[in-house]
Amino acid sequence: TQLLEQSPQFLSIQEGENLTVYCNSSSVFSSLQWYRQEPGEGPVLLVTVVTGGEVKKLKRLTFQFGDARKDSSLHITAAQPGDTGLYLCAGLTGNQFYFGTGTSLTVIP
Amino acid sequence: GAGVSQTPSNKVTEKGKYVELRCDPISGHTALYWYRQSLGQGPEFLIYFQGTGAADDSGLPNDRFFAVRPEGSVSTLKIQRTERGDSAVYLCASSTGLGGELFFGEGSRLTVL
């Protein structure tokens, strides 16, 4: 069971464009993480957000945790081909990290 | 080791056979997770170990799946009477504790013919 729905599922954009990925749930999470996964590899952590309303920036990536700690967004500015990958959100509740359904991003040079 | 190691990287088996997948976590990491991932989808939680004990096994799909971590380090995921629907990439992750960063291995790709 995946409690977190991500949208869009697939995204193909030109280099230099901006994009936003959404991660939504009806459940409250004590923290939320974003990972990026490349083919044949395991996911790699990008950021952890803990406080409702929290915003974190990582170079061209901006992450926001919803006020109610049920949702999150990832915004990428001026996307580059190196941003290509599967983006996953993961919410912590109890003993489990529940992963989202994933957003496959392709940035075309 | 430098990271989480999973073996085998690829396993092809026939329906009805038994398989074992091994995970060697980062040294000193007490938390260990098993996930299952289908192509293009997010990982699906299977089981979480804290030390030697399974703190949460609610994600195991049925009693054909079992996992152990006898000494609090290496873990083995065991699948009995494999079915075609078991085909997926099985990911292992370790962490310093609950809520910390998950460090993933590259996964074991299981194909059941």
PDB file of C-alpha atoms in Angstrom:
ATOM      1  CA  THR A   1       0.000   0.000   0.000  1.00  0.00           C
ATOM      2  CA  GLN A   2       1.422   3.387  -1.026  1.00  0.00           C
ATOM      3  CA  LEU A   3      -0.056   6.255   0.954  1.00  0.00           C
ATOM      4  CA  LEU A   4       1.674   8.958  -1.037  1.00  0.00           C
ATOM      5  CA  GLU A   5       0.530   9.947  -4.501  1.00  0.00           C
ATOM      6  CA  GLN A   6       2.941  11.839  -6.699  1.00  0.00           C
ATOM      7  CA  SER A   7       2.101  13.949  -9.711  1.00  0.00           C
ATOM      8  CA  PRO A   8       2.861  14.050 -12.470  1.00  0.00           C
ATOM      9  CA  GLN A   9       3.890  10.438 -12.985  1.00  0.00           C
ATOM     10  CA  PHE A  10       5.976  11.314 -16.048  1.00  0.00           C
ATOM     11  CA  LEU A  11       7.503  14.635 -17.041  1.00  0.00           C
ATOM     12  CA  SER A  12       9.606  15.439 -20.100  1.00  0.00           C
ATOM     13  CA  ILE A  13      10.894  18.984 -20.416  1.00  0.00           C
ATOM     14  CA  GLN A  14      13.513  21.023 -22.221  1.00  0.00           C
ATOM     15  CA  GLU A  15      16.720  22.092 -20.544  1.00  0.00           C
ATOM     16  CA  GLY A  16      16.280  25.411 -18.782  1.00  0.00           C
ATOM     17  CA  GLU A  17      12.586  25.004 -17.970  1.00  0.00           C
ATOM     18  CA  ASN A  18      11.157  25.022 -14.446  1.00  0.00           C
ATOM     19  CA  LEU A  19       9.030  22.247 -12.980  1.00  0.00           C
ATOM     20  CA  THR A  20       7.193  21.247  -9.831  1.00  0.00           C
ATOM     21  CA  VAL A  21       6.533  17.742  -8.520  1.00  0.00           C
ATOM     22  CA  TYR A  22       3.797  17.149  -5.965  1.00  0.00           C
ATOM     23  CA  CYS A  23       3.533  14.548  -3.223  1.00  0.00           C
ATOM     24  CA  ASN A  24       0.123  14.221  -1.568  1.00  0.00           C
ATOM     25  CA  SER A  25      -1.436  12.106   1.143  1.00  0.00           C
ATOM     26  CA  SER A  26      -4.359  12.080   3.532  1.00  0.00           C
ATOM     27  CA  SER A  27      -2.005  10.898   6.282  1.00  0.00           C
ATOM     28  CA  VAL A  28       0.171  12.988   8.577  1.00  0.00           C
ATOM     29  CA  PHE A  29       3.876  12.252   8.591  1.00  0.00           C
ATOM     30  CA  SER A  30       6.431  13.031  11.271  1.00  0.00           C
ATOM     31  CA  SER A  31       8.971  13.792   8.569  1.00  0.00           C
ATOM     32  CA  LEU A  32       9.248  13.595   4.820  1.00  0.00           C
ATOM     33  CA  GLN A  33      12.197  12.877   2.606  1.00  0.00           C
ATOM     34  CA  TRP A  34      12.863  13.294  -1.100  1.00  0.00           C
ATOM     35  CA  TYR A  35      15.078  10.845  -2.988  1.00  0.00           C
ATOM     36  CA  ARG A  36      16.351  10.633  -6.550  1.00  0.00           C
ATOM     37  CA  GLN A  37      16.948   7.296  -8.204  1.00  0.00           C
ATOM     38  CA  GLU A  38      18.850   6.543 -11.392  1.00  0.00           C
ATOM     39  CA  PRO A  39      18.456   3.323 -13.416  1.00  0.00           C
ATOM     40  CA  GLY A  40      20.100   0.299 -11.796  1.00  0.00           C
ATOM     41  CA  GLU A  41      20.807   2.119  -8.567  1.00  0.00           C
ATOM     42  CA  GLY A  42      19.123   2.604  -5.233  1.00  0.00           C
ATOM     43  CA  PRO A  43      17.472   5.904  -4.284  1.00  0.00           C
ATOM     44  CA  VAL A  44      19.743   8.634  -2.899  1.00  0.00           C
ATOM     45  CA  LEU A  45      18.541  11.142  -0.318  1.00  0.00           C
ATOM     46  CA  LEU A  46      18.141  14.759  -1.413  1.00  0.00           C
ATOM     47  CA  VAL A  47      16.536  16.337   1.650  1.00  0.00           C
ATOM     48  CA  THR A  48      14.599  15.730   4.862  1.00  0.00           C
ATOM     49  CA  VAL A  49      11.876  18.114   6.047  1.00  0.00           C
ATOM     50  CA  VAL A  50      10.417  17.843   9.528  1.00  0.00           C
ATOM     51  CA  THR A  51       8.410  20.942  10.421  1.00  0.00           C
ATOM     52  CA  GLY A  52       5.080  21.851   8.837  1.00  0.00           C
ATOM     53  CA  GLY A  53       5.581  24.742   6.417  1.00  0.00           C
ATOM     54  CA  GLU A  54       9.315  24.155   6.234  1.00  0.00           C
ATOM     55  CA  VAL A  55      11.132  25.205   3.066  1.00  0.00           C
ATOM     56  CA  LYS A  56      14.573  23.939   2.165  1.00  0.00           C
ATOM     57  CA  LYS A  57      16.729  24.868  -0.794  1.00  0.00           C
ATOM     58  CA  LEU A  58      19.420  22.741  -2.358  1.00  0.00           C
ATOM     59  CA  LYS A  59      21.021  24.708  -5.197  1.00  0.00           C
ATOM     60  CA  ARG A  60      18.294  24.802  -7.908  1.00  0.00           C
ATOM     61  CA  LEU A  61      15.931  22.545  -5.942  1.00  0.00           C
ATOM     62  CA  THR A  62      13.363  23.915  -3.487  1.00  0.00           C
ATOM     63  CA  PHE A  63      11.457  21.588  -1.182  1.00  0.00           C
ATOM     64  CA  GLN A  64       8.379  22.500   0.843  1.00  0.00           C
ATOM     65  CA  PHE A  65       6.555  20.533   3.525  1.00  0.00           C
ATOM     66  CA  GLY A  66       2.858  21.307   3.838  1.00  0.00           C
ATOM     67  CA  ASP A  67       1.583  23.074   6.944  1.00  0.00           C
ATOM     68  CA  ALA A  68      -0.394  20.000   7.985  1.00  0.00           C
ATOM     69  CA  ARG A  69       2.542  17.672   7.220  1.00  0.00           C
ATOM     70  CA  LYS A  70       0.439  15.715   4.714  1.00  0.00           C
ATOM     71  CA  ASP A  71       1.976  16.914   1.478  1.00  0.00           C
ATOM     72  CA  SER A  72       5.148  18.246  -0.073  1.00  0.00           C
ATOM     73  CA  SER A  73       6.453  19.745  -3.269  1.00  0.00           C
ATOM     74  CA  LEU A  74       9.743  19.806  -5.131  1.00  0.00           C
ATOM     75  CA  HIS A  75      10.468  22.694  -7.463  1.00  0.00           C
ATOM     76  CA  ILE A  76      13.409  22.624  -9.866  1.00  0.00           C
ATOM     77  CA  THR A  77      14.569  25.840 -11.477  1.00  0.00           C
ATOM     78  CA  ALA A  78      16.345  25.826 -14.833  1.00  0.00           C
ATOM     79  CA  ALA A  79      16.380  22.050 -15.177  1.00  0.00           C
ATOM     80  CA  GLN A  80      19.507  20.396 -16.545  1.00  0.00           C
ATOM     81  CA  PRO A  81      19.992  16.974 -18.180  1.00  0.00           C
ATOM     82  CA  GLY A  82      21.734  15.823 -15.007  1.00  0.00           C
ATOM     83  CA  ASP A  83      18.426  16.232 -13.150  1.00  0.00           C
ATOM     84  CA  THR A  84      16.987  13.315 -15.121  1.00  0.00           C
ATOM     85  CA  GLY A  85      15.840  10.495 -12.863  1.00  0.00           C
ATOM     86  CA  LEU A  86      13.031   9.050 -10.770  1.00  0.00           C
ATOM     87  CA  TYR A  87      12.056  11.375  -7.929  1.00  0.00           C
ATOM     88  CA  LEU A  88      10.525   9.780  -4.864  1.00  0.00           C
ATOM     89  CA  CYS A  89       9.006  11.263  -1.756  1.00  0.00           C
ATOM     90  CA  ALA A  90       8.955   9.181   1.425  1.00  0.00           C
ATOM     91  CA  GLY A  91       6.926   9.914   4.535  1.00  0.00           C
ATOM     92  CA  LEU A  92       7.758   8.559   7.975  1.00  0.00           C
ATOM     93  CA  THR A  93       4.931   7.260  10.103  1.00  0.00           C
ATOM     94  CA  GLY A  94       5.427   4.775  12.895  1.00  0.00           C
ATOM     95  CA  ASN A  95       8.268   2.463  11.942  1.00  0.00           C
ATOM     96  CA  GLN A  96       7.869   2.826   8.223  1.00  0.00           C
ATOM     97  CA  PHE A  97       8.974   5.096   5.457  1.00  0.00           C
ATOM     98  CA  TYR A  98       6.153   5.035   2.919  1.00  0.00           C
ATOM     99  CA  PHE A  99       7.363   5.888  -0.539  1.00  0.00           C
ATOM    100  CA  GLY A 100       5.372   7.778  -3.126  1.00  0.00           C
ATOM    101  CA  THR A 101       4.393   6.467  -6.524  1.00  0.00           C
ATOM    102  CA  GLY A 102       7.338   8.260  -8.163  1.00  0.00           C
ATOM    103  CA  THR A 103       7.839  10.939 -10.809  1.00  0.00           C
ATOM    104  CA  SER A 104      10.029  10.067 -13.775  1.00  0.00           C
ATOM    105  CA  LEU A 105      11.727  13.223 -15.043  1.00  0.00           C
ATOM    106  CA  THR A 106      13.520  13.520 -18.368  1.00  0.00           C
ATOM    107  CA  VAL A 107      15.343  16.736 -19.198  1.00  0.00           C
ATOM    108  CA  ILE A 108      16.109  17.052 -22.893  1.00  0.00           C
ATOM    109  CA  PRO A 109      19.291  18.949 -23.834  1.00  0.00           C
TER     110      PRO A 109
ATOM    111  CA  GLY B   1      32.240  -1.757   3.476  1.00  0.00           C
ATOM    112  CA  ALA B   2      31.613   1.641   2.041  1.00  0.00           C
ATOM    113  CA  GLY B   3      27.952   1.121   1.285  1.00  0.00           C
ATOM    114  CA  VAL B   4      25.065  -1.312   1.398  1.00  0.00           C
ATOM    115  CA  SER B   5      25.843  -4.461  -0.543  1.00  0.00           C
ATOM    116  CA  GLN B   6      23.185  -6.741  -1.998  1.00  0.00           C
ATOM    117  CA  THR B   7      23.663 -10.151  -3.573  1.00  0.00           C
ATOM    118  CA  PRO B   8      22.892 -11.501  -6.038  1.00  0.00           C
ATOM    119  CA  SER B   9      22.414  -8.499  -8.308  1.00  0.00           C
ATOM    120  CA  ASN B  10      20.297 -10.640 -10.627  1.00  0.00           C
ATOM    121  CA  LYS B  11      18.429 -13.859  -9.966  1.00  0.00           C
ATOM    122  CA  VAL B  12      16.381 -15.806 -12.491  1.00  0.00           C
ATOM    123  CA  THR B  13      14.386 -18.709 -11.128  1.00  0.00           C
ATOM    124  CA  GLU B  14      11.483 -20.907 -12.032  1.00  0.00           C
ATOM    125  CA  LYS B  15       8.037 -20.717 -10.558  1.00  0.00           C
ATOM    126  CA  GLY B  16       7.818 -22.729  -7.357  1.00  0.00           C
ATOM    127  CA  LYS B  17      11.494 -22.473  -6.441  1.00  0.00           C
ATOM    128  CA  TYR B  18      12.995 -21.063  -3.239  1.00  0.00           C
ATOM    129  CA  VAL B  19      15.236 -17.973  -3.303  1.00  0.00           C
ATOM    130  CA  GLU B  20      17.370 -16.083  -0.819  1.00  0.00           C
ATOM    131  CA  LEU B  21      18.460 -12.488  -1.198  1.00  0.00           C
ATOM    132  CA  ARG B  22      21.235 -11.127   0.972  1.00  0.00           C
ATOM    133  CA  CYS B  23      21.843  -7.632   2.322  1.00  0.00           C
ATOM    134  CA  ASP B  24      25.047  -6.461   3.986  1.00  0.00           C
ATOM    135  CA  PRO B  25      24.335  -3.038   5.555  1.00  0.00           C
ATOM    136  CA  ILE B  26      26.694  -0.223   6.402  1.00  0.00           C
ATOM    137  CA  SER B  27      28.728  -1.164   9.461  1.00  0.00           C
ATOM    138  CA  GLY B  28      27.170   0.153  12.655  1.00  0.00           C
ATOM    139  CA  HIS B  29      23.735   0.823  11.170  1.00  0.00           C
ATOM    140  CA  THR B  30      21.159  -0.661  13.506  1.00  0.00           C
ATOM    141  CA  ALA B  31      18.109  -0.152  11.291  1.00  0.00           C
ATOM    142  CA  LEU B  32      17.591  -2.238   8.165  1.00  0.00           C
ATOM    143  CA  TYR B  33      14.703  -2.123   5.703  1.00  0.00           C
ATOM    144  CA  TRP B  34      13.592  -4.317   2.825  1.00  0.00           C
ATOM    145  CA  TYR B  35      11.550  -2.846  -0.009  1.00  0.00           C
ATOM    146  CA  ARG B  36      10.206  -4.207  -3.287  1.00  0.00           C
ATOM    147  CA  GLN B  37      10.104  -2.028  -6.389  1.00  0.00           C
ATOM    148  CA  SER B  38       8.445  -2.509  -9.744  1.00  0.00           C
ATOM    149  CA  LEU B  39       9.712  -0.655 -12.814  1.00  0.00           C
ATOM    150  CA  GLY B  40       9.040   3.094 -12.610  1.00  0.00           C
ATOM    151  CA  GLN B  41       7.203   2.787  -9.298  1.00  0.00           C
ATOM    152  CA  GLY B  42       8.091   3.768  -5.765  1.00  0.00           C
ATOM    153  CA  PRO B  43       9.517   1.171  -3.378  1.00  0.00           C
ATOM    154  CA  GLU B  44       6.956  -0.830  -1.416  1.00  0.00           C
ATOM    155  CA  PHE B  45       7.773  -1.481   2.253  1.00  0.00           C
ATOM    156  CA  LEU B  46       8.261  -5.106   3.266  1.00  0.00           C
ATOM    157  CA  ILE B  47       9.961  -5.293   6.663  1.00  0.00           C
ATOM    158  CA  TYR B  48      11.994  -3.215   9.119  1.00  0.00           C
ATOM    159  CA  PHE B  49      14.621  -4.526  11.540  1.00  0.00           C
ATOM    160  CA  GLN B  50      15.956  -2.709  14.561  1.00  0.00           C
ATOM    161  CA  GLY B  51      18.961  -4.738  15.609  1.00  0.00           C
ATOM    162  CA  THR B  52      18.183  -8.447  15.388  1.00  0.00           C
ATOM    163  CA  GLY B  53      14.436  -8.194  15.727  1.00  0.00           C
ATOM    164  CA  ALA B  54      11.800  -7.476  13.113  1.00  0.00           C
ATOM    165  CA  ALA B  55      10.207  -4.317  14.507  1.00  0.00           C
ATOM    166  CA  ASP B  56       7.624  -4.171  11.734  1.00  0.00           C
ATOM    167  CA  ASP B  57       6.871  -6.925   9.224  1.00  0.00           C
ATOM    168  CA  SER B  58       3.466  -5.650   8.189  1.00  0.00           C
ATOM    169  CA  GLY B  59       4.545  -5.193   4.575  1.00  0.00           C
ATOM    170  CA  LEU B  60       5.347  -8.839   3.883  1.00  0.00           C
ATOM    171  CA  PRO B  61       2.680  -9.844   1.323  1.00  0.00           C
ATOM    172  CA  ASN B  62       2.092 -13.393   2.597  1.00  0.00           C
ATOM    173  CA  ASP B  63       3.673 -16.241   4.511  1.00  0.00           C
ATOM    174  CA  ARG B  64       5.887 -17.204   1.580  1.00  0.00           C
ATOM    175  CA  PHE B  65       8.073 -14.235   2.482  1.00  0.00           C
ATOM    176  CA  PHE B  66      10.351 -14.286   5.504  1.00  0.00           C
ATOM    177  CA  ALA B  67      13.402 -12.284   6.563  1.00  0.00           C
ATOM    178  CA  VAL B  68      16.036 -12.738   9.232  1.00  0.00           C
ATOM    179  CA  ARG B  69      18.865 -10.726  10.720  1.00  0.00           C
ATOM    180  CA  PRO B  70      20.345 -13.112  13.290  1.00  0.00           C
ATOM    181  CA  GLU B  71      23.362 -11.086  14.413  1.00  0.00           C
ATOM    182  CA  GLY B  72      22.029  -7.597  13.827  1.00  0.00           C
ATOM    183  CA  SER B  73      24.067  -7.047  10.701  1.00  0.00           C
ATOM    184  CA  VAL B  74      23.552  -9.101   7.519  1.00  0.00           C
ATOM    185  CA  SER B  75      19.947  -9.808   6.604  1.00  0.00           C
ATOM    186  CA  THR B  76      18.464 -12.445   4.320  1.00  0.00           C
ATOM    187  CA  LEU B  77      15.091 -12.190   2.599  1.00  0.00           C
ATOM    188  CA  LYS B  78      13.683 -15.620   1.871  1.00  0.00           C
ATOM    189  CA  ILE B  79      10.924 -16.332  -0.616  1.00  0.00           C
ATOM    190  CA  GLN B  80       9.344 -19.770  -0.803  1.00  0.00           C
ATOM    191  CA  ARG B  81       7.372 -21.230  -3.733  1.00  0.00           C
ATOM    192  CA  THR B  82       8.092 -18.220  -5.917  1.00  0.00           C
ATOM    193  CA  GLU B  83       5.376 -16.914  -8.215  1.00  0.00           C
ATOM    194  CA  ARG B  84       5.652 -14.821 -11.380  1.00  0.00           C
ATOM    195  CA  GLY B  85       4.158 -11.898  -9.485  1.00  0.00           C
ATOM    196  CA  ASP B  86       7.179 -11.895  -7.172  1.00  0.00           C
ATOM    197  CA  SER B  87       9.326 -10.587 -10.027  1.00  0.00           C
ATOM    198  CA  ALA B  88      10.682  -7.176  -9.000  1.00  0.00           C
ATOM    199  CA  VAL B  89      13.768  -5.411  -7.712  1.00  0.00           C
ATOM    200  CA  TYR B  90      14.263  -6.051  -4.025  1.00  0.00           C
ATOM    201  CA  LEU B  91      15.968  -3.130  -2.316  1.00  0.00           C
ATOM    202  CA  CYS B  92      17.679  -3.121   1.045  1.00  0.00           C
ATOM    203  CA  ALA B  93      18.417   0.040   2.999  1.00  0.00           C
ATOM    204  CA  SER B  94      20.172   0.705   6.277  1.00  0.00           C
ATOM    205  CA  SER B  95      20.110   3.656   8.632  1.00  0.00           C
ATOM    206  CA  THR B  96      21.620   4.783  11.907  1.00  0.00           C
ATOM    207  CA  GLY B  97      18.155   4.677  13.412  1.00  0.00           C
ATOM    208  CA  LEU B  98      14.470   5.276  12.851  1.00  0.00           C
ATOM    209  CA  GLY B  99      13.831   8.410  10.832  1.00  0.00           C
ATOM    210  CA  GLY B 100      17.371   8.809   9.620  1.00  0.00           C
ATOM    211  CA  GLU B 101      18.635   8.859   6.064  1.00  0.00           C
ATOM    212  CA  LEU B 102      18.120   5.581   4.259  1.00  0.00           C
ATOM    213  CA  PHE B 103      21.211   4.296   2.459  1.00  0.00           C
ATOM    214  CA  PHE B 104      20.154   1.911  -0.283  1.00  0.00           C
ATOM    215  CA  GLY B 105      21.927  -0.909  -2.015  1.00  0.00           C
ATOM    216  CA  GLU B 106      21.691  -1.326  -5.772  1.00  0.00           C
ATOM    217  CA  GLY B 107      19.040  -3.983  -5.378  1.00  0.00           C
ATOM    218  CA  SER B 108      18.554  -7.600  -6.365  1.00  0.00           C
ATOM    219  CA  ARG B 109      16.521  -8.068  -9.527  1.00  0.00           C
ATOM    220  CA  LEU B 110      14.393 -11.199  -9.232  1.00  0.00           C
ATOM    221  CA  THR B 111      12.791 -12.724 -12.299  1.00  0.00           C
ATOM    222  CA  VAL B 112      10.445 -15.663 -11.867  1.00  0.00           C
ATOM    223  CA  LEU B 113       9.776 -17.536 -15.094  1.00  0.00           C
TER     224      LEU B 113
END
